[in-house]
Amino acid sequence: MKGFRQTQSSVHTWTGLLVGWVLFLIFINGTVAYWREEISHWMRPELSAADMVHGPADETRMVEGAINALTSRAPNATGWTITLPSERGAGAQAVWQERDDPARRFRWPDASNSLWIGGDGQPLTVRETRGGDFFYRVHFDLHYMPVIWARWLVGFCSMFMLVAIVTGIITHKKIFRDFFTFRPGKGQRSWLDGHNATAVLALPFHLMITYTGLITLMTLYMPWGVLANFSDPRAIFAELQPKVPPAPYAATPTPQAPIGAMLEQARQVWQSDNQGDSRVGMVRISNPGDASARVTISRHSTSTIAADHAAIIFDGVSGKALNSPTADSAGETARQVMIGLHAGRFAPITLRWFYFVSGLAGTAMVATGLVMWTAKRRDKLSDPAKPPFGFRLVERLNIATVAGLPAGMVAMFWANRLLPVGMAERWPAEVQTLFITWGLCLIHACLRPAKRAWVEQFGLASLLLLGLPIFDQMRGGGLWQHVVDGDWIRFWTDIVLLALGLLMGTIAIKVQRHKPRVVARKARPNREAALAVAGE
Amino acid sequence: MASAAPTRTAGKAASRPGWEMPLRITLALFGTYGLTSTSTALLARLLPGSAVDASIVASMLSFAIATSIVIWIFAARSALAVTGWVLGLMVGTGGLFWLLAPADIRAGLLG
């Protein structure tokens, strides 16, 4: 089996390096996105604990308030979408699409097409931000490029990741023993141990998350399974979704049925189905105020593991439910469970922490793997003072990605606090702050000596993280205020920011104090290390 | 390739002709997608249950199929032989699918 393992070792090294930087971005943003709603709550300080949903009465009040506000703000919209918070967030967001919008283009909610409703059902002024949703979307849509290209690129990298994981397992003979092996201060071997530990520690998670991630977009990547049985791919989705008769816009203003009764009916259906709790997640009204109005009420995705989007569609005028029962498909349920496992929307707080820590381990696995590529080759350089271009390129990209990207992400948190609240184009400015900071880190990494660049960028990320809770405290909305208000979501967000800041600071100090081992330039340790990589 | 090399250094690039690795990489990129597509389509026709179930389960399995193919391509002793196998299986599974598929499905795939 020696030959087999060796062939897989080089597959592992090169697939890992080629897509490592994109995978790092995917992994770190996906990990952060497990706190999507907490981050959104943190980034909207105008919302408070009073705007949270504690029961059906709160839901009804906020939806009714949203419909009132939308009726006066956007009476001619083609559609209204009202999103209610889970138990991890606050405030309802109401978004509309103008009927006379010539472009009809999709737009993220901003100040011109959305408003916020507080717990009392009244509109609130809330700063324009993508919040945690940005990290969720950038995880598979990237940014500054058409979504479809981004998803293909992410899928391509994920497939490499799957191959890298499986070949990594094959490469790794002593997988169990090495899990308990850590040889710190031994140069490249320490990187190898760290890479193994973070990889093996959460190995079931890595396999699960990569495979289920591919499944979330499988009809894009591998449409042939559907096309083998359906000449029109839309037919399979139509079969799985509730069917209602079409309702073309009638242009006849008609009094609408009260929403409260529909919400109540939806809750009863979900409860009688014995499908866990019956929290309402979203209310969508098409052609509101018209004779053709339709109301779609969706259950909150925190209710079940399967991402099933259970929804009931009502006639907006009569208030009657229109759904036909949907096809019961074991395959579809399996797919929904896979997607549910990936996104973890169902996860209660303890499990959510496991998701987050496993995601951090995955991020560290990618990072240590990338660094190992240079660590392994540095010993073999004929002239360490003038490494070849390829080596320098990998080294600089590693710095800008592993240390620079986190710094950029924290810079977005700062932009959320520092940009004026009423500013036009506010959320794009927040996002640009991330990419500008990241770009500056890349330039910085190219200009500075490698070690200095590592220390300075980790140090920057650390200071930015540690500064956030302190800045909030000085502005009067920090840790202490969260305790007084009983706002534990923001309290723990601040604590995690501080903890991550200390982690980044520790890494910066470790790199600063690190002295490359002179012994490592001898031939023998190299050979040992090379064999260790091959799993010998 | 030294077939009787006593120390089994088959993994070393030096003992292989220069076109071997590029061939394997090209095959891993395009051959994998091709063979995965044809076998997923064939599976979707052969799996029991409703058409919806068969399509979804076949699609979910496709990523495991693709991973296995990549591993096989790099593990195989002869790059030429594995190329032949992958292309042959692609024609075989694709052809069998084509024979099993009804006319409207074929028409849909032809656009």
mmCIF file of C-alpha atoms in Angstrom, chain A residues 1-4 6-8 10-11 152 156 159-160 162-163 166-167 170 211 214-215 217-231 236 239-240 328-332 334-335 338, chain B residues 7-12 16 21 29 33 36-37 40-42 44-45 50-67 70-72 74-75 97 101-102 104-105 108-109:
data_model
loop_
_atom_site.group_PDB
_atom_site.id
_atom_site.type_symbol
_atom_site.label_atom_id
_atom_site.label_comp_id
_atom_site.label_asym_id
_atom_site.label_seq_id
_atom_site.Cartn_x
_atom_site.Cartn_y
_atom_site.Cartn_z
ATOM 1 C CA MET A 1 0.000 0.000 0.000
ATOM 2 C CA LYS A 2 3.049 2.255 0.207
ATOM 3 C CA GLY A 3 2.798 3.316 -3.423
ATOM 4 C CA PHE A 4 -0.889 4.073 -3.119
ATOM 5 C CA GLN A 6 2.395 8.173 -1.707
ATOM 6 C CA THR A 7 0.382 8.972 -4.811
ATOM 7 C CA GLN A 8 -2.395 10.288 -2.578
ATOM 8 C CA SER A 10 1.024 14.501 -3.611
ATOM 9 C CA VAL A 11 -2.638 14.812 -4.619
ATOM 10 C CA TRP A 152 -19.099 27.342 -9.495
ATOM 11 C CA PHE A 156 -14.901 23.550 -7.543
ATOM 12 C CA MET A 159 -14.746 19.319 -4.524
ATOM 13 C CA PHE A 160 -10.978 19.822 -4.129
ATOM 14 C CA LEU A 162 -13.455 16.701 -0.417
ATOM 15 C CA VAL A 163 -10.624 15.100 -2.392
ATOM 16 C CA VAL A 166 -10.193 11.787 1.666
ATOM 17 C CA THR A 167 -6.626 11.694 0.334
ATOM 18 C CA ILE A 170 -5.389 7.847 3.114
ATOM 19 C CA TYR A 211 -20.273 16.952 1.517
ATOM 20 C CA LEU A 214 -21.867 20.443 -2.117
ATOM 21 C CA ILE A 215 -25.384 19.063 -1.714
ATOM 22 C CA LEU A 217 -26.017 23.492 -4.622
ATOM 23 C CA MET A 218 -26.075 20.046 -6.219
ATOM 24 C CA THR A 219 -28.670 20.859 -8.873
ATOM 25 C CA LEU A 220 -26.300 23.555 -10.128
ATOM 26 C CA TYR A 221 -23.147 21.420 -10.072
ATOM 27 C CA MET A 222 -24.625 18.095 -11.153
ATOM 28 C CA PRO A 223 -27.925 18.745 -12.952
ATOM 29 C CA TRP A 224 -27.786 15.411 -14.824
ATOM 30 C CA GLY A 225 -29.470 13.459 -12.040
ATOM 31 C CA VAL A 226 -32.558 15.642 -12.407
ATOM 32 C CA LEU A 227 -32.346 15.911 -16.202
ATOM 33 C CA ALA A 228 -32.251 12.098 -16.455
ATOM 34 C CA ASN A 229 -35.861 11.947 -15.290
ATOM 35 C CA PHE A 230 -37.324 15.384 -16.022
ATOM 36 C CA SER A 231 -37.096 17.059 -19.413
ATOM 37 C CA ILE A 236 -39.213 18.376 -10.123
ATOM 38 C CA GLU A 239 -43.710 18.554 -7.643
ATOM 39 C CA LEU A 240 -42.098 19.289 -4.286
ATOM 40 C CA ASP A 328 -43.951 13.048 0.319
ATOM 41 C CA SER A 329 -40.455 12.214 -0.876
ATOM 42 C CA ALA A 330 -37.855 10.339 1.152
ATOM 43 C CA GLY A 331 -35.109 11.593 -1.147
ATOM 44 C CA GLU A 332 -36.203 15.193 -0.744
ATOM 45 C CA ALA A 334 -32.855 13.381 3.007
ATOM 46 C CA ARG A 335 -31.653 16.355 0.965
ATOM 47 C CA MET A 338 -28.321 17.395 4.637
ATOM 48 C CA THR B 7 12.334 0.070 -3.954
ATOM 49 C CA ARG B 8 8.872 0.891 -5.275
ATOM 50 C CA THR B 9 9.557 4.554 -5.945
ATOM 51 C CA ALA B 10 6.664 4.709 -8.360
ATOM 52 C CA GLY B 11 5.520 7.971 -6.775
ATOM 53 C CA LYS B 12 8.671 9.830 -7.811
ATOM 54 C CA ARG B 16 7.793 8.740 -15.188
ATOM 55 C CA MET B 21 1.046 13.963 -14.681
ATOM 56 C CA LEU B 29 -10.583 17.659 -14.048
ATOM 57 C CA TYR B 33 -16.885 15.467 -14.390
ATOM 58 C CA THR B 36 -19.660 11.423 -12.822
ATOM 59 C CA SER B 37 -22.326 13.041 -15.008
ATOM 60 C CA THR B 40 -25.297 9.997 -12.078
ATOM 61 C CA ALA B 41 -27.739 10.149 -15.001
ATOM 62 C CA LEU B 42 -27.684 6.353 -15.319
ATOM 63 C CA ALA B 44 -31.111 8.308 -11.638
ATOM 64 C CA ARG B 45 -32.775 6.004 -14.175
ATOM 65 C CA SER B 50 -40.221 7.565 -7.642
ATOM 66 C CA ALA B 51 -38.470 9.692 -10.262
ATOM 67 C CA VAL B 52 -38.062 12.505 -7.722
ATOM 68 C CA ASP B 53 -36.371 10.211 -5.191
ATOM 69 C CA ALA B 54 -34.131 8.569 -7.779
ATOM 70 C CA SER B 55 -32.989 11.931 -9.174
ATOM 71 C CA ILE B 56 -32.240 13.416 -5.759
ATOM 72 C CA VAL B 57 -30.450 10.356 -4.358
ATOM 73 C CA ALA B 58 -28.354 9.958 -7.516
ATOM 74 C CA SER B 59 -27.386 13.645 -7.369
ATOM 75 C CA MET B 60 -26.424 13.351 -3.708
ATOM 76 C CA LEU B 61 -24.225 10.327 -4.452
ATOM 77 C CA SER B 62 -22.493 12.086 -7.356
ATOM 78 C CA PHE B 63 -19.897 13.788 -5.137
ATOM 79 C CA ALA B 64 -18.824 10.460 -3.641
ATOM 80 C CA ILE B 65 -18.559 9.029 -7.152
ATOM 81 C CA ALA B 66 -16.434 11.986 -8.277
ATOM 82 C CA THR B 67 -14.089 11.664 -5.267
ATOM 83 C CA VAL B 70 -10.128 11.241 -8.718
ATOM 84 C CA ILE B 71 -8.459 8.905 -6.220
ATOM 85 C CA TRP B 72 -8.493 6.101 -8.777
ATOM 86 C CA PHE B 74 -3.972 9.210 -9.322
ATOM 87 C CA ALA B 75 -3.599 5.786 -7.735
ATOM 88 C CA PHE B 97 -28.451 5.799 -20.076
ATOM 89 C CA ALA B 101 -34.062 7.226 -21.495
ATOM 90 C CA PRO B 102 -37.440 7.943 -23.081
ATOM 91 C CA ASP B 104 -38.727 13.377 -24.293
ATOM 92 C CA ILE B 105 -35.759 13.149 -21.914
ATOM 93 C CA GLY B 108 -34.632 17.757 -23.389
ATOM 94 C CA LEU B 109 -30.924 16.959 -23.109
#
